[in-house]
JSON list of C-alpha atoms in Angstrom, two decimals:
[
{"chain": "A", "resi": 1132, "resn": "MET", "atom": "CA", "xyz": [0.00, 0.00, 0.00]},
{"chain": "A", "resi": 1133, "resn": "ASN", "atom": "CA", "xyz": [1.46, 3.37, -0.93]},
{"chain": "A", "resi": 1134, "resn": "ARG", "atom": "CA", "xyz": [1.96, 6.18, 1.59]},
{"chain": "A", "resi": 1135, "resn": "ARG", "atom": "CA", "xyz": [-0.95, 8.33, 0.36]},
{"chain": "A", "resi": 1136, "resn": "GLN", "atom": "CA", "xyz": [-3.40, 5.41, 0.60]},
{"chain": "A", "resi": 1137, "resn": "THR", "atom": "CA", "xyz": [-2.10, 4.57, 4.08]},
{"chain": "A", "resi": 1138, "resn": "LEU", "atom": "CA", "xyz": [-2.66, 8.16, 5.25]},
{"chain": "A", "resi": 1139, "resn": "LYS", "atom": "CA", "xyz": [-6.18, 8.20, 3.79]},
{"chain": "A", "resi": 1140, "resn": "THR", "atom": "CA", "xyz": [-6.99, 4.92, 5.51]},
{"chain": "A", "resi": 1141, "resn": "LEU", "atom": "CA", "xyz": [-5.67, 6.23, 8.84]},
{"chain": "A", "resi": 1142, "resn": "ALA", "atom": "CA", "xyz": [-7.65, 9.47, 8.48]},
{"chain": "A", "resi": 1143, "resn": "LEU", "atom": "CA", "xyz": [-10.87, 7.60, 7.71]},
{"chain": "A", "resi": 1144, "resn": "GLY", "atom": "CA", "xyz": [-10.31, 5.29, 10.65]},
{"chain": "A", "resi": 1145, "resn": "THR", "atom": "CA", "xyz": [-9.67, 8.25, 12.93]},
{"chain": "A", "resi": 1146, "resn": "VAL", "atom": "CA", "xyz": [-12.89, 10.00, 11.92]},
{"chain": "A", "resi": 1147, "resn": "ALA", "atom": "CA", "xyz": [-14.83, 6.74, 12.16]},
{"chain": "A", "resi": 1148, "resn": "ALA", "atom": "CA", "xyz": [-13.53, 6.26, 15.70]},
{"chain": "A", "resi": 1149, "resn": "PHE", "atom": "CA", "xyz": [-14.64, 9.78, 16.58]},
{"chain": "A", "resi": 1150, "resn": "GLY", "atom": "CA", "xyz": [-18.11, 9.04, 15.25]},
{"chain": "A", "resi": 1151, "resn": "LEU", "atom": "CA", "xyz": [-18.29, 5.85, 17.27]},
{"chain": "A", "resi": 1152, "resn": "SER", "atom": "CA", "xyz": [-17.19, 7.62, 20.44]},
{"chain": "A", "resi": 1153, "resn": "ALA", "atom": "CA", "xyz": [-20.20, 9.92, 20.10]},
{"chain": "A", "resi": 1154, "resn": "CYS", "atom": "CA", "xyz": [-20.21, 10.80, 23.75]},
{"chain": "A", "resi": 1155, "resn": "VAL", "atom": "CA", "xyz": [-20.55, 14.55, 23.87]},
{"chain": "A", "resi": 1156, "resn": "THR", "atom": "CA", "xyz": [-24.31, 14.96, 24.16]},
{"chain": "A", "resi": 1157, "resn": "THR", "atom": "CA", "xyz": [-25.80, 16.64, 27.16]},
{"chain": "A", "resi": 1158, "resn": "ALA", "atom": "CA", "xyz": [-28.00, 14.94, 29.72]},
{"chain": "A", "resi": 1159, "resn": "GLY", "atom": "CA", "xyz": [-31.38, 16.64, 29.46]},
{"chain": "A", "resi": 1160, "resn": "GLY", "atom": "CA", "xyz": [-32.28, 19.70, 27.46]},
{"chain": "A", "resi": 1161, "resn": "ASP", "atom": "CA", "xyz": [-33.06, 20.25, 23.81]},
{"chain": "A", "resi": 1162, "resn": "ASP", "atom": "CA", "xyz": [-32.57, 17.92, 20.86]},
{"chain": "A", "resi": 1163, "resn": "ILE", "atom": "CA", "xyz": [-31.14, 19.04, 17.51]},
{"chain": "A", "resi": 1164, "resn": "VAL", "atom": "CA", "xyz": [-34.51, 20.17, 16.15]},
{"chain": "A", "resi": 1165, "resn": "ASP", "atom": "CA", "xyz": [-35.33, 22.10, 19.34]},
{"chain": "A", "resi": 1166, "resn": "VAL", "atom": "CA", "xyz": [-31.98, 23.88, 19.22]},
{"chain": "A", "resi": 1167, "resn": "ALA", "atom": "CA", "xyz": [-32.39, 24.75, 15.52]},
{"chain": "A", "resi": 1168, "resn": "SER", "atom": "CA", "xyz": [-36.00, 25.86, 16.02]},
{"chain": "A", "resi": 1169, "resn": "ALA", "atom": "CA", "xyz": [-34.97, 28.23, 18.79]},
{"chain": "A", "resi": 1170, "resn": "ASN", "atom": "CA", "xyz": [-32.48, 30.01, 16.51]},
{"chain": "A", "resi": 1171, "resn": "PRO", "atom": "CA", "xyz": [-34.04, 32.37, 13.92]},
{"chain": "A", "resi": 1172, "resn": "ASP", "atom": "CA", "xyz": [-30.97, 31.92, 11.68]},
{"chain": "A", "resi": 1173, "resn": "PHE", "atom": "CA", "xyz": [-32.14, 28.35, 11.03]},
{"chain": "A", "resi": 1174, "resn": "SER", "atom": "CA", "xyz": [-35.78, 29.05, 10.07]},
{"chain": "A", "resi": 1175, "resn": "THR", "atom": "CA", "xyz": [-35.22, 27.91, 6.45]},
{"chain": "A", "resi": 1176, "resn": "LEU", "atom": "CA", "xyz": [-33.48, 24.74, 7.62]},
{"chain": "A", "resi": 1177, "resn": "VAL", "atom": "CA", "xyz": [-36.29, 23.96, 10.06]},
{"chain": "A", "resi": 1178, "resn": "ALA", "atom": "CA", "xyz": [-38.93, 24.55, 7.36]},
{"chain": "A", "resi": 1179, "resn": "ALA", "atom": "CA", "xyz": [-36.99, 22.23, 5.03]},
{"chain": "A", "resi": 1180, "resn": "LEU", "atom": "CA", "xyz": [-36.70, 19.54, 7.72]},
{"chain": "A", "resi": 1181, "resn": "ASP", "atom": "CA", "xyz": [-40.46, 19.75, 8.23]},
{"chain": "A", "resi": 1182, "resn": "ALA", "atom": "CA", "xyz": [-41.19, 19.56, 4.48]},
{"chain": "A", "resi": 1183, "resn": "ALA", "atom": "CA", "xyz": [-38.88, 16.53, 4.19]},
{"chain": "A", "resi": 1184, "resn": "ASP", "atom": "CA", "xyz": [-40.49, 14.78, 7.19]},
{"chain": "A", "resi": 1185, "resn": "LEU", "atom": "CA", "xyz": [-37.09, 14.59, 8.90]},
{"chain": "A", "resi": 1186, "resn": "VAL", "atom": "CA", "xyz": [-38.04, 16.35, 12.15]},
{"chain": "A", "resi": 1187, "resn": "GLY", "atom": "CA", "xyz": [-38.85, 13.08, 13.92]},
{"chain": "A", "resi": 1188, "resn": "THR", "atom": "CA", "xyz": [-35.61, 11.50, 12.77]},
{"chain": "A", "resi": 1189, "resn": "LEU", "atom": "CA", "xyz": [-33.49, 14.36, 14.11]},
{"chain": "A", "resi": 1190, "resn": "GLN", "atom": "CA", "xyz": [-35.43, 14.29, 17.36]},
{"chain": "A", "resi": 1191, "resn": "GLY", "atom": "CA", "xyz": [-34.48, 10.61, 17.73]},
{"chain": "A", "resi": 1192, "resn": "PRO", "atom": "CA", "xyz": [-31.74, 9.27, 19.95]},
{"chain": "A", "resi": 1193, "resn": "GLY", "atom": "CA", "xyz": [-28.92, 9.76, 17.46]},
{"chain": "A", "resi": 1194, "resn": "PRO", "atom": "CA", "xyz": [-26.29, 10.79, 18.05]},
{"chain": "A", "resi": 1195, "resn": "PHE", "atom": "CA", "xyz": [-25.95, 12.97, 14.97]},
{"chain": "A", "resi": 1196, "resn": "THR", "atom": "CA", "xyz": [-23.56, 15.63, 13.76]},
{"chain": "A", "resi": 1197, "resn": "VAL", "atom": "CA", "xyz": [-25.43, 18.22, 11.70]},
{"chain": "A", "resi": 1198, "resn": "PHE", "atom": "CA", "xyz": [-23.66, 20.71, 9.47]},
{"chain": "A", "resi": 1199, "resn": "ALA", "atom": "CA", "xyz": [-26.42, 23.33, 9.58]},
{"chain": "A", "resi": 1200, "resn": "PRO", "atom": "CA", "xyz": [-26.63, 25.96, 6.85]},
{"chain": "A", "resi": 1201, "resn": "THR", "atom": "CA", "xyz": [-27.99, 29.35, 7.92]},
{"chain": "A", "resi": 1202, "resn": "ASN", "atom": "CA", "xyz": [-30.79, 31.26, 6.21]},
{"chain": "A", "resi": 1203, "resn": "ALA", "atom": "CA", "xyz": [-28.09, 33.31, 4.45]},
{"chain": "A", "resi": 1204, "resn": "ALA", "atom": "CA", "xyz": [-26.55, 30.09, 3.09]},
{"chain": "A", "resi": 1205, "resn": "PHE", "atom": "CA", "xyz": [-29.91, 29.02, 1.66]},
{"chain": "A", "resi": 1206, "resn": "ALA", "atom": "CA", "xyz": [-30.47, 32.54, 0.26]},
{"chain": "A", "resi": 1207, "resn": "ALA", "atom": "CA", "xyz": [-27.13, 32.30, -1.60]},
{"chain": "A", "resi": 1208, "resn": "LEU", "atom": "CA", "xyz": [-28.43, 29.40, -3.71]},
{"chain": "A", "resi": 1209, "resn": "PRO", "atom": "CA", "xyz": [-29.63, 30.30, -7.21]},
{"chain": "A", "resi": 1210, "resn": "ALA", "atom": "CA", "xyz": [-33.01, 32.08, -7.23]},
{"chain": "A", "resi": 1211, "resn": "GLY", "atom": "CA", "xyz": [-35.93, 29.67, -6.84]},
{"chain": "A", "resi": 1212, "resn": "THR", "atom": "CA", "xyz": [-33.84, 26.72, -5.63]},
{"chain": "A", "resi": 1213, "resn": "VAL", "atom": "CA", "xyz": [-35.23, 26.63, -2.09]},
{"chain": "A", "resi": 1214, "resn": "ASP", "atom": "CA", "xyz": [-38.84, 27.19, -3.23]},
{"chain": "A", "resi": 1215, "resn": "ASN", "atom": "CA", "xyz": [-38.41, 24.40, -5.77]},
{"chain": "A", "resi": 1216, "resn": "LEU", "atom": "CA", "xyz": [-36.95, 21.98, -3.20]},
{"chain": "A", "resi": 1217, "resn": "LEU", "atom": "CA", "xyz": [-39.83, 22.68, -0.80]},
{"chain": "A", "resi": 1218, "resn": "LEU", "atom": "CA", "xyz": [-42.45, 21.57, -3.35]},
{"chain": "A", "resi": 1219, "resn": "PRO", "atom": "CA", "xyz": [-44.07, 18.24, -2.36]},
{"chain": "A", "resi": 1220, "resn": "GLU", "atom": "CA", "xyz": [-43.10, 16.63, -5.68]},
{"chain": "A", "resi": 1221, "resn": "ASN", "atom": "CA", "xyz": [-39.42, 17.34, -4.90]},
{"chain": "A", "resi": 1222, "resn": "LYS", "atom": "CA", "xyz": [-39.41, 15.80, -1.44]},
{"chain": "A", "resi": 1223, "resn": "ASP", "atom": "CA", "xyz": [-36.98, 13.01, -2.42]},
{"chain": "A", "resi": 1224, "resn": "GLN", "atom": "CA", "xyz": [-34.43, 15.57, -3.65]},
{"chain": "A", "resi": 1225, "resn": "LEU", "atom": "CA", "xyz": [-34.91, 17.67, -0.49]},
{"chain": "A", "resi": 1226, "resn": "VAL", "atom": "CA", "xyz": [-34.31, 14.61, 1.70]},
{"chain": "A", "resi": 1227, "resn": "LYS", "atom": "CA", "xyz": [-31.16, 13.86, -0.30]},
{"chain": "A", "resi": 1228, "resn": "VAL", "atom": "CA", "xyz": [-29.84, 17.41, 0.23]},
{"chain": "A", "resi": 1229, "resn": "LEU", "atom": "CA", "xyz": [-30.69, 17.54, 3.94]},
{"chain": "A", "resi": 1230, "resn": "THR", "atom": "CA", "xyz": [-29.34, 14.10, 4.84]},
{"chain": "A", "resi": 1231, "resn": "TYR", "atom": "CA", "xyz": [-26.10, 15.06, 3.06]},
{"chain": "A", "resi": 1232, "resn": "HIS", "atom": "CA", "xyz": [-25.63, 17.53, 5.96]},
{"chain": "A", "resi": 1233, "resn": "VAL", "atom": "CA", "xyz": [-25.83, 14.80, 8.64]},
{"chain": "A", "resi": 1234, "resn": "VAL", "atom": "CA", "xyz": [-23.08, 12.47, 9.83]},
{"chain": "A", "resi": 1235, "resn": "PRO", "atom": "CA", "xyz": [-23.76, 9.59, 12.23]},
{"chain": "A", "resi": 1236, "resn": "GLY", "atom": "CA", "xyz": [-22.23, 10.11, 15.66]},
{"chain": "A", "resi": 1237, "resn": "ALA", "atom": "CA", "xyz": [-21.47, 13.28, 17.58]},
{"chain": "A", "resi": 1238, "resn": "VAL", "atom": "CA", "xyz": [-18.20, 14.78, 16.40]},
{"chain": "A", "resi": 1239, "resn": "THR", "atom": "CA", "xyz": [-16.92, 17.97, 18.01]},
{"chain": "A", "resi": 1240, "resn": "SER", "atom": "CA", "xyz": [-14.52, 20.50, 16.52]},
{"chain": "A", "resi": 1241, "resn": "ASP", "atom": "CA", "xyz": [-11.66, 19.41, 18.77]},
{"chain": "A", "resi": 1242, "resn": "GLN", "atom": "CA", "xyz": [-11.94, 15.93, 17.24]},
{"chain": "A", "resi": 1243, "resn": "LEU", "atom": "CA", "xyz": [-11.70, 17.47, 13.76]},
{"chain": "A", "resi": 1244, "resn": "ALA", "atom": "CA", "xyz": [-8.79, 19.80, 14.52]},
{"chain": "A", "resi": 1245, "resn": "GLY", "atom": "CA", "xyz": [-5.78, 18.93, 12.40]},
{"chain": "A", "resi": 1246, "resn": "GLN", "atom": "CA", "xyz": [-7.65, 16.15, 10.57]},
{"chain": "A", "resi": 1247, "resn": "ARG", "atom": "CA", "xyz": [-8.47, 15.67, 6.89]},
{"chain": "A", "resi": 1248, "resn": "ALA", "atom": "CA", "xyz": [-10.87, 12.94, 5.89]},
{"chain": "A", "resi": 1249, "resn": "ALA", "atom": "CA", "xyz": [-13.75, 11.85, 3.72]},
{"chain": "A", "resi": 1250, "resn": "VAL", "atom": "CA", "xyz": [-16.70, 11.03, 5.97]},
{"chain": "A", "resi": 1251, "resn": "ALA", "atom": "CA", "xyz": [-19.87, 9.15, 5.02]},
{"chain": "A", "resi": 1252, "resn": "THR", "atom": "CA", "xyz": [-23.10, 11.09, 5.47]},
{"chain": "A", "resi": 1253, "resn": "VAL", "atom": "CA", "xyz": [-26.52, 9.69, 6.31]},
{"chain": "A", "resi": 1254, "resn": "GLN", "atom": "CA", "xyz": [-27.41, 10.35, 2.66]},
{"chain": "A", "resi": 1255, "resn": "GLY", "atom": "CA", "xyz": [-24.74, 7.85, 1.60]},
{"chain": "A", "resi": 1256, "resn": "GLN", "atom": "CA", "xyz": [-22.18, 10.04, -0.14]},
{"chain": "A", "resi": 1257, "resn": "THR", "atom": "CA", "xyz": [-19.13, 11.43, 1.59]},
{"chain": "A", "resi": 1258, "resn": "VAL", "atom": "CA", "xyz": [-18.16, 14.96, 2.58]},
{"chain": "A", "resi": 1259, "resn": "THR", "atom": "CA", "xyz": [-14.57, 16.09, 2.79]},
{"chain": "A", "resi": 1260, "resn": "ILE", "atom": "CA", "xyz": [-13.64, 17.51, 6.16]},
{"chain": "A", "resi": 1261, "resn": "ASP", "atom": "CA", "xyz": [-10.52, 19.63, 6.48]},
{"chain": "A", "resi": 1262, "resn": "GLY", "atom": "CA", "xyz": [-9.74, 20.69, 10.02]},
{"chain": "A", "resi": 1263, "resn": "THR", "atom": "CA", "xyz": [-6.21, 21.93, 9.34]},
{"chain": "A", "resi": 1264, "resn": "ASN", "atom": "CA", "xyz": [-7.08, 25.65, 9.23]},
{"chain": "A", "resi": 1265, "resn": "GLY", "atom": "CA", "xyz": [-10.44, 26.11, 10.92]},
{"chain": "A", "resi": 1266, "resn": "VAL", "atom": "CA", "xyz": [-12.93, 23.52, 9.70]},
{"chain": "A", "resi": 1267, "resn": "LEU", "atom": "CA", "xyz": [-14.19, 23.19, 6.15]},
{"chain": "A", "resi": 1268, "resn": "VAL", "atom": "CA", "xyz": [-16.85, 20.72, 5.05]},
{"chain": "A", "resi": 1269, "resn": "ASN", "atom": "CA", "xyz": [-16.42, 20.45, 1.29]},
{"chain": "A", "resi": 1270, "resn": "ASP", "atom": "CA", "xyz": [-16.30, 24.19, 0.48]},
{"chain": "A", "resi": 1271, "resn": "ALA", "atom": "CA", "xyz": [-18.44, 25.32, 3.43]},
{"chain": "A", "resi": 1272, "resn": "ALA", "atom": "CA", "xyz": [-16.75, 26.98, 6.39]},
{"chain": "A", "resi": 1273, "resn": "VAL", "atom": "CA", "xyz": [-17.86, 26.11, 9.90]},
{"chain": "A", "resi": 1274, "resn": "THR", "atom": "CA", "xyz": [-18.68, 29.52, 11.36]},
{"chain": "A", "resi": 1275, "resn": "THR", "atom": "CA", "xyz": [-19.89, 28.33, 14.76]},
{"chain": "A", "resi": 1276, "resn": "ALA", "atom": "CA", "xyz": [-18.91, 24.95, 16.14]},
{"chain": "A", "resi": 1277, "resn": "ASP", "atom": "CA", "xyz": [-20.10, 22.66, 18.90]},
{"chain": "A", "resi": 1278, "resn": "ILE", "atom": "CA", "xyz": [-23.68, 23.70, 19.54]},
{"chain": "A", "resi": 1279, "resn": "MET", "atom": "CA", "xyz": [-24.60, 20.82, 21.80]},
{"chain": "A", "resi": 1280, "resn": "ALA", "atom": "CA", "xyz": [-27.95, 19.05, 21.85]},
{"chain": "A", "resi": 1281, "resn": "THR", "atom": "CA", "xyz": [-29.17, 16.03, 23.76]},
{"chain": "A", "resi": 1282, "resn": "ASN", "atom": "CA", "xyz": [-28.82, 13.84, 20.68]},
{"chain": "A", "resi": 1283, "resn": "GLY", "atom": "CA", "xyz": [-25.74, 15.26, 19.00]},
{"chain": "A", "resi": 1284, "resn": "VAL", "atom": "CA", "xyz": [-23.95, 18.38, 17.89]},
{"chain": "A", "resi": 1285, "resn": "ILE", "atom": "CA", "xyz": [-24.58, 21.16, 15.39]},
{"chain": "A", "resi": 1286, "resn": "HIS", "atom": "CA", "xyz": [-21.87, 22.98, 13.45]},
{"chain": "A", "resi": 1287, "resn": "VAL", "atom": "CA", "xyz": [-23.09, 26.10, 11.63]},
{"chain": "A", "resi": 1288, "resn": "ILE", "atom": "CA", "xyz": [-21.90, 26.34, 8.02]},
{"chain": "A", "resi": 1289, "resn": "ASP", "atom": "CA", "xyz": [-21.98, 29.23, 5.56]},
{"chain": "A", "resi": 1290, "resn": "THR", "atom": "CA", "xyz": [-22.90, 27.26, 2.42]},
{"chain": "A", "resi": 1291, "resn": "VAL", "atom": "CA", "xyz": [-25.54, 24.66, 1.59]},
{"chain": "A", "resi": 1292, "resn": "LEU", "atom": "CA", "xyz": [-23.87, 21.34, 0.76]},
{"chain": "A", "resi": 1293, "resn": "LEU", "atom": "CA", "xyz": [-25.18, 19.82, -2.47]},
{"chain": "A", "resi": 1294, "resn": "PRO", "atom": "CA", "xyz": [-24.66, 16.11, -3.16]},
{"chain": "A", "resi": 1295, "resn": "ASN", "atom": "CA", "xyz": [-23.66, 14.87, -6.61]}
]
């Protein structure tokens, strides 16, 4: 096995171990949906979760790591994109986009610091996490990290992640 492949394998194993540790949730308090609902900067995300019927899932035991785009991130998408995704006939596409923002396990920023890895999302594709200079998820910057919930952690991102 060449050196690059070895490093990739080690990085993936490291992130997988972090996801399995998933021990940073609080005892009592608000779940991920409650936390997002209480923050007006996530009103578009919450509306999208509701339209996709994912509220119950993200209120479940988890743990989950959610890379949560703000209203401004949704507004930066091409005109009409959000309205189109919220249409009932586009629910499958909306679910695909939203679950691309969720990683199994609760991973905090200190676990990501200095790491680079491809991490599987709930949607099935991977996101690239680069924690070597701040934290980037694909091309989205984490602007606020480690918002704790009873069933996981939220990291605020400045761009909506779009799966292939």
